[in-house]
Amino acid sequence: MTQALILQVVQSYKLTELFQRVILTGAGLERLGENSAGLHIKLFFKRDGQQQLNLQHLGKNRHQRHSDEQPQKDLDKQPSSVLKPSSRTYSVRHYDTVNNLLTVDFVLHPDPGVACAWAKTALKGDQVGLAGPGPMRLCNLNASAFLLIGDASSLPAIMAVIDQLPLHASVQVVMELPKGHLPFIDCERICNIKWHWLEQTFTPQTSLLPLIRSLALPLAGVSVAIASEHKTVLCLRQYFRSQSIDRDYLYCVPYWRHRQNEETYHDARHRVMDS
Ligand SMILES: Cc1cc2nc3c(=O)[nH]c(=O)nc-3n(C[C@H](O)[C@H](O)[C@H](O)COP(=O)(O)OP(=O)(O)OC[C@H]3O[C@@H](n4cnc5c(N)ncnc54)[C@H](O)[C@@H]3O)c2cc1C
C-alpha cells in the first residue's frame, strides 16, 4: 500500500438530500493524477476518544490489522491513542490537478456509520486519512457499449466514469435510489446515454432483473458494471455469468451490505469478489 496521507477538509456542503460533498486537500495528494476519477480510495477516521487522527498504526502488526474486527469491549481496553483508525472505501468523484483538490460524495444513509456521520458534520480544517487510489476500474474501455448498474453508493463513481467513456459508445445506466429521492445527474455526457431510475427495494429478482432483461442488450462487447448492495450484486452477477459474458467485461463489487457495517462485512465482500 502506498503511504497513507492526512488530508484536510476545504469545504463540505449538502449536494442533495442524499449526498454530502466533501472537498479535501493535502500534501502528497498529487499522486492521484489526472485519470483518477472513479477509482476507489480508503478513507481513515479517528476513533471515539481519539483527540487526533493517527495513521502510524496502519498495518503495523497482526493484532492491529485485525482491530477493525475486534468487539468494542476489547477495543475499549486498549488506549485509544494506539488504535488503528476506522476505515471506509469511497470513490474519487473528481480530482482537480491544478488546485490539488479531491471531491468525494458521501451518501447520507439512514443508519450513519463512522464515515457518513463524519461527512455530515465535517468542517473546514477537519482531518481524514487517505490510502490509494486502488487500480480497479468499473469499465473495460475496449468495449463498444456499457451497462452500468448501481445505487447511491456507486453513483459518484459511475458519474465520474461516464464522462470518460468514448462518445460513440452507447451507455445505459440502471440506477436504484432509496424511496423518495429524485434522480440526480451531475455529469456532462448527454448523447448516447440512457438512464433508467428505480426505487431501491432490495428485491432484484422482481425489480432490476426484469428491467435488465427488457433492455435486450446483445452482450458481446458490452462492459457491464454492477456496484450496489450485496444481495443485488450477487443476484445480477449470477444472471450475467449465466449469459456467458466474458469476465474481463464484468465488474461486480458489492459496495455495502444491508444491516451490516463495514467492519462486519469487509471479509465477506472480499470472499464475494474472489468467488
Ligand atoms: C469500491 C467502493 C467505492 C465506494 N464509493 C462510495 C462513494 O463514493 N460514496 C459513498 O457514499 N459510498 C461509497 N461506497 C460505499 C461505502 O463504503 C459504504 O456505504 C460504507 O459502509 C459507508 O460507511 P458508514 O461508516 O457510513 O456506514 P457503516 O458503519 O459501514 O454501516 C452502518 C449501517 O449503515 C448501512 N449502510 C452503509 N452504507 C449504506 C448505504 N450506502 N445506503 C444505506 N445504508 C447503508 C449498513 O448496512 C449499516 O447498517 C463505496 C464502496 C466500495 C466498496
mmCIF file with all atom_site columns, C-alpha atoms in Angstrom, residues 66-254:
data_model
loop_
_atom_site.group_PDB
_atom_site.id
_atom_site.type_symbol
_atom_site.label_atom_id
_atom_site.label_alt_id
_atom_site.label_comp_id
_atom_site.label_asym_id
_atom_site.label_entity_id
_atom_site.label_seq_id
_atom_site.pdbx_PDB_ins_code
_atom_site.Cartn_x
_atom_site.Cartn_y
_atom_site.Cartn_z
_atom_site.occupancy
_atom_site.B_iso_or_equiv
_atom_site.pdbx_formal_charge
_atom_site.auth_seq_id
_atom_site.auth_comp_id
_atom_site.auth_asym_id
_atom_site.auth_atom_id
_atom_site.pdbx_PDB_model_num
ATOM 1   C CA . HIS A 1 66  ? -7.491  -7.163  12.949  1.00 0.00 ? 66  HIS A CA 1
ATOM 2   C CA . SER A 1 67  ? -8.514  -4.435  15.354  1.00 0.00 ? 67  SER A CA 1
ATOM 3   C CA . ASP A 1 68  ? -11.265 -3.379  12.918  1.00 0.00 ? 68  ASP A CA 1
ATOM 4   C CA . GLU A 1 69  ? -12.950 -6.726  13.512  1.00 0.00 ? 69  GLU A CA 1
ATOM 5   C CA . GLN A 1 70  ? -12.456 -6.765  17.301  1.00 0.00 ? 70  GLN A CA 1
ATOM 6   C CA . PRO A 1 71  ? -15.502 -6.406  19.515  1.00 0.00 ? 71  PRO A CA 1
ATOM 7   C CA . GLN A 1 72  ? -15.943 -2.953  21.037  1.00 0.00 ? 72  GLN A CA 1
ATOM 8   C CA . LYS A 1 73  ? -15.348 -4.338  24.581  1.00 0.00 ? 73  LYS A CA 1
ATOM 9   C CA . ASP A 1 74  ? -11.818 -5.435  23.567  1.00 0.00 ? 74  ASP A CA 1
ATOM 10  C CA . LEU A 1 75  ? -11.144 -2.147  21.845  1.00 0.00 ? 75  LEU A CA 1
ATOM 11  C CA . ASP A 1 76  ? -12.228 -0.316  24.989  1.00 0.00 ? 76  ASP A CA 1
ATOM 12  C CA . LYS A 1 77  ? -9.325  -1.963  26.901  1.00 0.00 ? 77  LYS A CA 1
ATOM 13  C CA . GLN A 1 78  ? -6.702  -0.500  24.537  1.00 0.00 ? 78  GLN A CA 1
ATOM 14  C CA . PRO A 1 79  ? -5.563  3.087   24.906  1.00 0.00 ? 79  PRO A CA 1
ATOM 15  C CA . SER A 1 80  ? -7.335  4.951   22.116  1.00 0.00 ? 80  SER A CA 1
ATOM 16  C CA . SER A 1 81  ? -4.060  6.578   21.093  1.00 0.00 ? 81  SER A CA 1
ATOM 17  C CA . VAL A 1 82  ? -2.695  3.224   19.757  1.00 0.00 ? 82  VAL A CA 1
ATOM 18  C CA . LEU A 1 83  ? -5.795  2.063   17.876  1.00 0.00 ? 83  LEU A CA 1
ATOM 19  C CA . LYS A 1 84  ? -5.880  1.796   14.125  1.00 0.00 ? 84  LYS A CA 1
ATOM 20  C CA . PRO A 1 85  ? -8.290  4.341   12.682  1.00 0.00 ? 85  PRO A CA 1
ATOM 21  C CA . SER A 1 86  ? -11.652 3.195   11.258  1.00 0.00 ? 86  SER A CA 1
ATOM 22  C CA . SER A 1 87  ? -11.502 2.766   7.505   1.00 0.00 ? 87  SER A CA 1
ATOM 23  C CA . ARG A 1 88  ? -14.095 3.003   4.741   1.00 0.00 ? 88  ARG A CA 1
ATOM 24  C CA . THR A 1 89  ? -13.924 2.751   0.949   1.00 0.00 ? 89  THR A CA 1
ATOM 25  C CA . TYR A 1 90  ? -15.024 5.708   -1.168  1.00 0.00 ? 90  TYR A CA 1
ATOM 26  C CA . SER A 1 91  ? -14.634 6.878   -4.775  1.00 0.00 ? 91  SER A CA 1
ATOM 27  C CA . VAL A 1 92  ? -12.775 9.751   -6.342  1.00 0.00 ? 92  VAL A CA 1
ATOM 28  C CA . ARG A 1 93  ? -15.615 11.865  -7.730  1.00 0.00 ? 93  ARG A CA 1
ATOM 29  C CA . HIS A 1 94  ? -13.222 14.438  -9.118  1.00 0.00 ? 94  HIS A CA 1
ATOM 30  C CA . TYR A 1 95  ? -9.599  15.440  -8.680  1.00 0.00 ? 95  TYR A CA 1
ATOM 31  C CA . ASP A 1 96  ? -8.550  18.971  -9.597  1.00 0.00 ? 96  ASP A CA 1
ATOM 32  C CA . THR A 1 97  ? -4.868  18.669  -10.515 1.00 0.00 ? 97  THR A CA 1
ATOM 33  C CA . VAL A 1 98  ? -4.347  22.432  -10.693 1.00 0.00 ? 98  VAL A CA 1
ATOM 34  C CA . ASN A 1 99  ? -5.556  23.195  -7.172  1.00 0.00 ? 99  ASN A CA 1
ATOM 35  C CA . ASN A 1 100 ? -4.855  19.761  -5.625  1.00 0.00 ? 100 ASN A CA 1
ATOM 36  C CA . LEU A 1 101 ? -8.488  19.282  -4.573  1.00 0.00 ? 101 LEU A CA 1
ATOM 37  C CA . LEU A 1 102 ? -10.209 15.914  -4.182  1.00 0.00 ? 102 LEU A CA 1
ATOM 38  C CA . THR A 1 103 ? -14.019 15.716  -4.274  1.00 0.00 ? 103 THR A CA 1
ATOM 39  C CA . VAL A 1 104 ? -15.762 12.826  -2.502  1.00 0.00 ? 104 VAL A CA 1
ATOM 40  C CA . ASP A 1 105 ? -19.556 12.423  -2.407  1.00 0.00 ? 105 ASP A CA 1
ATOM 41  C CA . PHE A 1 106 ? -20.869 10.645  0.712   1.00 0.00 ? 106 PHE A CA 1
ATOM 42  C CA . VAL A 1 107 ? -24.318 9.034   0.766   1.00 0.00 ? 107 VAL A CA 1
ATOM 43  C CA . LEU A 1 108 ? -26.322 10.336  3.724   1.00 0.00 ? 108 LEU A CA 1
ATOM 44  C CA . HIS A 1 109 ? -27.884 6.988   4.580   1.00 0.00 ? 109 HIS A CA 1
ATOM 45  C CA . PRO A 1 110 ? -30.407 6.458   7.387   1.00 0.00 ? 110 PRO A CA 1
ATOM 46  C CA . ASP A 1 111 ? -28.154 4.372   9.684   1.00 0.00 ? 111 ASP A CA 1
ATOM 47  C CA . PRO A 1 112 ? -24.991 6.507   9.657   1.00 0.00 ? 112 PRO A CA 1
ATOM 48  C CA . GLY A 1 113 ? -21.737 4.785   10.490  1.00 0.00 ? 113 GLY A CA 1
ATOM 49  C CA . VAL A 1 114 ? -18.418 6.466   11.119  1.00 0.00 ? 114 VAL A CA 1
ATOM 50  C CA . ALA A 1 115 ? -17.984 7.785   7.557   1.00 0.00 ? 115 ALA A CA 1
ATOM 51  C CA . CYS A 1 116 ? -21.478 9.097   6.954   1.00 0.00 ? 116 CYS A CA 1
ATOM 52  C CA . ALA A 1 117 ? -21.579 10.729  10.396  1.00 0.00 ? 117 ALA A CA 1
ATOM 53  C CA . TRP A 1 118 ? -18.170 12.327  9.831   1.00 0.00 ? 118 TRP A CA 1
ATOM 54  C CA . ALA A 1 119 ? -19.165 13.736  6.430   1.00 0.00 ? 119 ALA A CA 1
ATOM 55  C CA . LYS A 1 120 ? -22.431 15.135  7.760   1.00 0.00 ? 120 LYS A CA 1
ATOM 56  C CA . THR A 1 121 ? -20.630 17.317  10.289  1.00 0.00 ? 121 THR A CA 1
ATOM 57  C CA . ALA A 1 122 ? -17.297 17.863  8.505   1.00 0.00 ? 122 ALA A CA 1
ATOM 58  C CA . LEU A 1 123 ? -15.941 21.377  8.896   1.00 0.00 ? 123 LEU A CA 1
ATOM 59  C CA . LYS A 1 124 ? -13.131 23.231  7.170   1.00 0.00 ? 124 LYS A CA 1
ATOM 60  C CA . GLY A 1 125 ? -9.816  22.044  8.642   1.00 0.00 ? 125 GLY A CA 1
ATOM 61  C CA . ASP A 1 126 ? -11.092 18.638  9.868   1.00 0.00 ? 126 ASP A CA 1
ATOM 62  C CA . GLN A 1 127 ? -8.744  15.768  9.117   1.00 0.00 ? 127 GLN A CA 1
ATOM 63  C CA . VAL A 1 128 ? -9.231  12.446  7.351   1.00 0.00 ? 128 VAL A CA 1
ATOM 64  C CA . GLY A 1 129 ? -6.655  9.867   6.234   1.00 0.00 ? 129 GLY A CA 1
ATOM 65  C CA . LEU A 1 130 ? -6.366  8.541   2.688   1.00 0.00 ? 130 LEU A CA 1
ATOM 66  C CA . ALA A 1 131 ? -4.762  5.488   1.099   1.00 0.00 ? 131 ALA A CA 1
ATOM 67  C CA . GLY A 1 132 ? -4.826  4.603   -2.573  1.00 0.00 ? 132 GLY A CA 1
ATOM 68  C CA . PRO A 1 133 ? -6.170  5.047   -5.152  1.00 0.00 ? 133 PRO A CA 1
ATOM 69  C CA . GLY A 1 134 ? -6.808  1.397   -5.982  1.00 0.00 ? 134 GLY A CA 1
ATOM 70  C CA . PRO A 1 135 ? -6.266  0.274   -9.561  1.00 0.00 ? 135 PRO A CA 1
ATOM 71  C CA . MET A 1 136 ? -9.604  -1.408  -10.304 1.00 0.00 ? 136 MET A CA 1
ATOM 72  C CA . ARG A 1 137 ? -11.798 0.326   -12.891 1.00 0.00 ? 137 ARG A CA 1
ATOM 73  C CA . LEU A 1 138 ? -15.550 -0.049  -13.271 1.00 0.00 ? 138 LEU A CA 1
ATOM 74  C CA . CYS A 1 139 ? -15.447 -0.420  -17.035 1.00 0.00 ? 139 CYS A CA 1
ATOM 75  C CA . ASN A 1 140 ? -13.472 -2.165  -19.724 1.00 0.00 ? 140 ASN A CA 1
ATOM 76  C CA . LEU A 1 141 ? -12.644 0.729   -22.036 1.00 0.00 ? 141 LEU A CA 1
ATOM 77  C CA . ASN A 1 142 ? -12.216 -1.647  -25.002 1.00 0.00 ? 142 ASN A CA 1
ATOM 78  C CA . ALA A 1 143 ? -15.968 -2.277  -25.004 1.00 0.00 ? 143 ALA A CA 1
ATOM 79  C CA . SER A 1 144 ? -18.317 -0.936  -27.675 1.00 0.00 ? 144 SER A CA 1
ATOM 80  C CA . ALA A 1 145 ? -21.202 -0.374  -25.239 1.00 0.00 ? 145 ALA A CA 1
ATOM 81  C CA . PHE A 1 146 ? -21.595 -0.001  -21.494 1.00 0.00 ? 146 PHE A CA 1
ATOM 82  C CA . LEU A 1 147 ? -24.212 -1.078  -18.973 1.00 0.00 ? 147 LEU A CA 1
ATOM 83  C CA . LEU A 1 148 ? -23.712 0.466   -15.530 1.00 0.00 ? 148 LEU A CA 1
ATOM 84  C CA . ILE A 1 149 ? -25.902 -0.778  -12.700 1.00 0.00 ? 149 ILE A CA 1
ATOM 85  C CA . GLY A 1 150 ? -25.729 0.794   -9.273  1.00 0.00 ? 150 GLY A CA 1
ATOM 86  C CA . ASP A 1 151 ? -27.271 2.601   -6.363  1.00 0.00 ? 151 ASP A CA 1
ATOM 87  C CA . ALA A 1 152 ? -26.486 5.811   -4.476  1.00 0.00 ? 152 ALA A CA 1
ATOM 88  C CA . SER A 1 153 ? -23.205 4.398   -3.115  1.00 0.00 ? 153 SER A CA 1
ATOM 89  C CA . SER A 1 154 ? -21.820 3.871   -6.628  1.00 0.00 ? 154 SER A CA 1
ATOM 90  C CA . LEU A 1 155 ? -23.471 6.865   -8.319  1.00 0.00 ? 155 LEU A CA 1
ATOM 91  C CA . PRO A 1 156 ? -20.395 9.088   -7.675  1.00 0.00 ? 156 PRO A CA 1
ATOM 92  C CA . ALA A 1 157 ? -18.058 6.529   -9.296  1.00 0.00 ? 157 ALA A CA 1
ATOM 93  C CA . ILE A 1 158 ? -20.489 5.828   -12.140 1.00 0.00 ? 158 ILE A CA 1
ATOM 94  C CA . MET A 1 159 ? -20.905 9.526   -12.948 1.00 0.00 ? 159 MET A CA 1
ATOM 95  C CA . ALA A 1 160 ? -17.143 10.010  -12.848 1.00 0.00 ? 160 ALA A CA 1
ATOM 96  C CA . VAL A 1 161 ? -16.662 7.121   -15.264 1.00 0.00 ? 161 VAL A CA 1
ATOM 97  C CA . ILE A 1 162 ? -19.439 8.150   -17.674 1.00 0.00 ? 162 ILE A CA 1
ATOM 98  C CA . ASP A 1 163 ? -17.533 11.273  -18.672 1.00 0.00 ? 163 ASP A CA 1
ATOM 99  C CA . GLN A 1 164 ? -14.510 9.143   -19.604 1.00 0.00 ? 164 GLN A CA 1
ATOM 100 C CA . LEU A 1 165 ? -16.347 6.786   -21.973 1.00 0.00 ? 165 LEU A CA 1
ATOM 101 C CA . PRO A 1 166 ? -15.970 7.214   -25.743 1.00 0.00 ? 166 PRO A CA 1
ATOM 102 C CA . LEU A 1 167 ? -18.758 9.402   -27.147 1.00 0.00 ? 167 LEU A CA 1
ATOM 103 C CA . HIS A 1 168 ? -19.587 6.940   -29.939 1.00 0.00 ? 168 HIS A CA 1
ATOM 104 C CA . ALA A 1 169 ? -20.255 4.109   -27.448 1.00 0.00 ? 169 ALA A CA 1
ATOM 105 C CA . SER A 1 170 ? -23.790 3.605   -26.204 1.00 0.00 ? 170 SER A CA 1
ATOM 106 C CA . VAL A 1 171 ? -24.229 3.812   -22.431 1.00 0.00 ? 171 VAL A CA 1
ATOM 107 C CA . GLN A 1 172 ? -27.169 2.565   -20.365 1.00 0.00 ? 172 GLN A CA 1
ATOM 108 C CA . VAL A 1 173 ? -27.364 3.279   -16.654 1.00 0.00 ? 173 VAL A CA 1
ATOM 109 C CA . VAL A 1 174 ? -29.713 1.441   -14.312 1.00 0.00 ? 174 VAL A CA 1
ATOM 110 C CA . MET A 1 175 ? -29.814 3.251   -11.013 1.00 0.00 ? 175 MET A CA 1
ATOM 111 C CA . GLU A 1 176 ? -31.712 2.421   -7.823  1.00 0.00 ? 176 GLU A CA 1
ATOM 112 C CA . LEU A 1 177 ? -32.339 5.186   -5.305  1.00 0.00 ? 177 LEU A CA 1
ATOM 113 C CA . PRO A 1 178 ? -33.975 4.981   -1.883  1.00 0.00 ? 178 PRO A CA 1
ATOM 114 C CA . LYS A 1 179 ? -37.687 5.758   -1.808  1.00 0.00 ? 179 LYS A CA 1
ATOM 115 C CA . GLY A 1 180 ? -38.497 9.457   -2.117  1.00 0.00 ? 180 GLY A CA 1
ATOM 116 C CA . HIS A 1 181 ? -35.205 10.542  -3.702  1.00 0.00 ? 181 HIS A CA 1
ATOM 117 C CA . LEU A 1 182 ? -35.306 12.140  -7.126  1.00 0.00 ? 182 LEU A CA 1
ATOM 118 C CA . PRO A 1 183 ? -32.945 11.305  -9.984  1.00 0.00 ? 183 PRO A CA 1
ATOM 119 C CA . PHE A 1 184 ? -29.816 13.396  -9.842  1.00 0.00 ? 184 PHE A CA 1
ATOM 120 C CA . ILE A 1 185 ? -27.375 13.629  -12.738 1.00 0.00 ? 185 ILE A CA 1
ATOM 121 C CA . ASP A 1 186 ? -24.104 15.508  -12.372 1.00 0.00 ? 186 ASP A CA 1
ATOM 122 C CA . CYS A 1 187 ? -22.112 14.562  -15.449 1.00 0.00 ? 187 CYS A CA 1
ATOM 123 C CA . GLU A 1 188 ? -21.545 16.209  -18.803 1.00 0.00 ? 188 GLU A CA 1
ATOM 124 C CA . ARG A 1 189 ? -22.426 13.451  -21.244 1.00 0.00 ? 189 ARG A CA 1
ATOM 125 C CA . ILE A 1 190 ? -25.840 13.929  -22.831 1.00 0.00 ? 190 ILE A CA 1
ATOM 126 C CA . CYS A 1 191 ? -25.632 11.957  -26.077 1.00 0.00 ? 191 CYS A CA 1
ATOM 127 C CA . ASN A 1 192 ? -25.660 8.190   -26.445 1.00 0.00 ? 192 ASN A CA 1
ATOM 128 C CA . ILE A 1 193 ? -26.766 7.664   -22.862 1.00 0.00 ? 193 ILE A CA 1
ATOM 129 C CA . LYS A 1 194 ? -29.990 6.341   -21.379 1.00 0.00 ? 194 LYS A CA 1
ATOM 130 C CA . TRP A 1 195 ? -30.801 6.469   -17.663 1.00 0.00 ? 195 TRP A CA 1
ATOM 131 C CA . HIS A 1 196 ? -33.279 4.078   -16.005 1.00 0.00 ? 196 HIS A CA 1
ATOM 132 C CA . TRP A 1 197 ? -34.250 5.024   -12.439 1.00 0.00 ? 197 TRP A CA 1
ATOM 133 C CA . LEU A 1 198 ? -35.857 2.637   -9.950  1.00 0.00 ? 198 LEU A CA 1
ATOM 134 C CA . GLU A 1 199 ? -36.821 2.755   -6.306  1.00 0.00 ? 199 GLU A CA 1
ATOM 135 C CA . GLN A 1 200 ? -34.412 0.606   -4.273  1.00 0.00 ? 200 GLN A CA 1
ATOM 136 C CA . THR A 1 201 ? -36.375 -2.320  -2.857  1.00 0.00 ? 201 THR A CA 1
ATOM 137 C CA . PHE A 1 202 ? -33.640 -4.950  -2.286  1.00 0.00 ? 202 PHE A CA 1
ATOM 138 C CA . THR A 1 203 ? -35.671 -7.395  -4.375  1.00 0.00 ? 203 THR A CA 1
ATOM 139 C CA . PRO A 1 204 ? -33.533 -7.626  -7.524  1.00 0.00 ? 204 PRO A CA 1
ATOM 140 C CA . GLN A 1 205 ? -35.357 -10.702 -8.846  1.00 0.00 ? 205 GLN A CA 1
ATOM 141 C CA . THR A 1 206 ? -38.590 -8.784  -9.249  1.00 0.00 ? 206 THR A CA 1
ATOM 142 C CA . SER A 1 207 ? -37.351 -5.249  -9.866  1.00 0.00 ? 207 SER A CA 1
ATOM 143 C CA . LEU A 1 208 ? -33.939 -4.945  -11.530 1.00 0.00 ? 208 LEU A CA 1
ATOM 144 C CA . LEU A 1 209 ? -33.736 -8.252  -13.320 1.00 0.00 ? 209 LEU A CA 1
ATOM 145 C CA . PRO A 1 210 ? -36.948 -7.831  -15.359 1.00 0.00 ? 210 PRO A CA 1
ATOM 146 C CA . LEU A 1 211 ? -35.835 -4.327  -16.371 1.00 0.00 ? 211 LEU A CA 1
ATOM 147 C CA . ILE A 1 212 ? -32.379 -5.537  -17.406 1.00 0.00 ? 212 ILE A CA 1
ATOM 148 C CA . ARG A 1 213 ? -33.856 -8.413  -19.389 1.00 0.00 ? 213 ARG A CA 1
ATOM 149 C CA . SER A 1 214 ? -36.218 -5.987  -21.122 1.00 0.00 ? 214 SER A CA 1
ATOM 150 C CA . LEU A 1 215 ? -33.258 -3.950  -22.400 1.00 0.00 ? 215 LEU A CA 1
ATOM 151 C CA . ALA A 1 216 ? -32.448 -6.966  -24.612 1.00 0.00 ? 216 ALA A CA 1
ATOM 152 C CA . LEU A 1 217 ? -28.827 -5.900  -24.935 1.00 0.00 ? 217 LEU A CA 1
ATOM 153 C CA . PRO A 1 218 ? -26.605 -8.023  -27.150 1.00 0.00 ? 218 PRO A CA 1
ATOM 154 C CA . LEU A 1 219 ? -23.936 -8.776  -24.547 1.00 0.00 ? 219 LEU A CA 1
ATOM 155 C CA . ALA A 1 220 ? -20.985 -9.367  -26.877 1.00 0.00 ? 220 ALA A CA 1
ATOM 156 C CA . GLY A 1 221 ? -18.538 -6.497  -26.463 1.00 0.00 ? 221 GLY A CA 1
ATOM 157 C CA . VAL A 1 222 ? -20.585 -4.841  -23.704 1.00 0.00 ? 222 VAL A CA 1
ATOM 158 C CA . SER A 1 223 ? -18.860 -3.850  -20.485 1.00 0.00 ? 223 SER A CA 1
ATOM 159 C CA . VAL A 1 224 ? -21.190 -4.492  -17.538 1.00 0.00 ? 224 VAL A CA 1
ATOM 160 C CA . ALA A 1 225 ? -20.573 -2.954  -14.112 1.00 0.00 ? 225 ALA A CA 1
ATOM 161 C CA . ILE A 1 226 ? -22.625 -3.879  -11.059 1.00 0.00 ? 226 ILE A CA 1
ATOM 162 C CA . ALA A 1 227 ? -21.851 -1.887  -7.912  1.00 0.00 ? 227 ALA A CA 1
ATOM 163 C CA . SER A 1 228 ? -24.551 -1.885  -5.286  1.00 0.00 ? 228 SER A CA 1
ATOM 164 C CA . GLU A 1 229 ? -25.822 -3.639  -2.186  1.00 0.00 ? 229 GLU A CA 1
ATOM 165 C CA . HIS A 1 230 ? -24.519 -7.186  -1.562  1.00 0.00 ? 230 HIS A CA 1
ATOM 166 C CA . LYS A 1 231 ? -27.687 -9.131  -2.409  1.00 0.00 ? 231 LYS A CA 1
ATOM 167 C CA . THR A 1 232 ? -28.301 -7.198  -5.615  1.00 0.00 ? 232 THR A CA 1
ATOM 168 C CA . VAL A 1 233 ? -24.740 -7.718  -6.821  1.00 0.00 ? 233 VAL A CA 1
ATOM 169 C CA . LEU A 1 234 ? -24.883 -11.476 -6.176  1.00 0.00 ? 234 LEU A CA 1
ATOM 170 C CA . CYS A 1 235 ? -28.215 -11.844 -7.958  1.00 0.00 ? 235 CYS A CA 1
ATOM 171 C CA . LEU A 1 236 ? -27.175 -9.854  -11.038 1.00 0.00 ? 236 LEU A CA 1
ATOM 172 C CA . ARG A 1 237 ? -23.736 -11.435 -11.201 1.00 0.00 ? 237 ARG A CA 1
ATOM 173 C CA . GLN A 1 238 ? -25.362 -14.850 -11.375 1.00 0.00 ? 238 GLN A CA 1
ATOM 174 C CA . TYR A 1 239 ? -27.568 -13.632 -14.221 1.00 0.00 ? 239 TYR A CA 1
ATOM 175 C CA . PHE A 1 240 ? -24.729 -12.129 -16.273 1.00 0.00 ? 240 PHE A CA 1
ATOM 176 C CA . ARG A 1 241 ? -22.483 -15.143 -15.716 1.00 0.00 ? 241 ARG A CA 1
ATOM 177 C CA . SER A 1 242 ? -25.288 -17.354 -16.987 1.00 0.00 ? 242 SER A CA 1
ATOM 178 C CA . GLN A 1 243 ? -25.228 -15.227 -20.167 1.00 0.00 ? 243 GLN A CA 1
ATOM 179 C CA . SER A 1 244 ? -21.571 -16.259 -20.638 1.00 0.00 ? 244 SER A CA 1
ATOM 180 C CA . ILE A 1 245 ? -20.306 -12.702 -20.531 1.00 0.00 ? 245 ILE A CA 1
ATOM 181 C CA . ASP A 1 246 ? -16.511 -12.524 -20.636 1.00 0.00 ? 246 ASP A CA 1
ATOM 182 C CA . ARG A 1 247 ? -15.132 -11.989 -17.100 1.00 0.00 ? 247 ARG A CA 1
ATOM 183 C CA . ASP A 1 248 ? -12.913 -9.143  -18.328 1.00 0.00 ? 248 ASP A CA 1
ATOM 184 C CA . TYR A 1 249 ? -16.073 -7.277  -19.263 1.00 0.00 ? 249 TYR A CA 1
ATOM 185 C CA . LEU A 1 250 ? -17.920 -7.883  -15.996 1.00 0.00 ? 250 LEU A CA 1
ATOM 186 C CA . TYR A 1 251 ? -17.211 -5.793  -12.855 1.00 0.00 ? 251 TYR A CA 1
ATOM 187 C CA . CYS A 1 252 ? -19.177 -6.948  -9.811  1.00 0.00 ? 252 CYS A CA 1
ATOM 188 C CA . VAL A 1 253 ? -18.402 -5.346  -6.472  1.00 0.00 ? 253 VAL A CA 1
ATOM 189 C CA . PRO A 1 254 ? -20.754 -5.191  -3.502  1.00 0.00 ? 254 PRO A CA 1
#
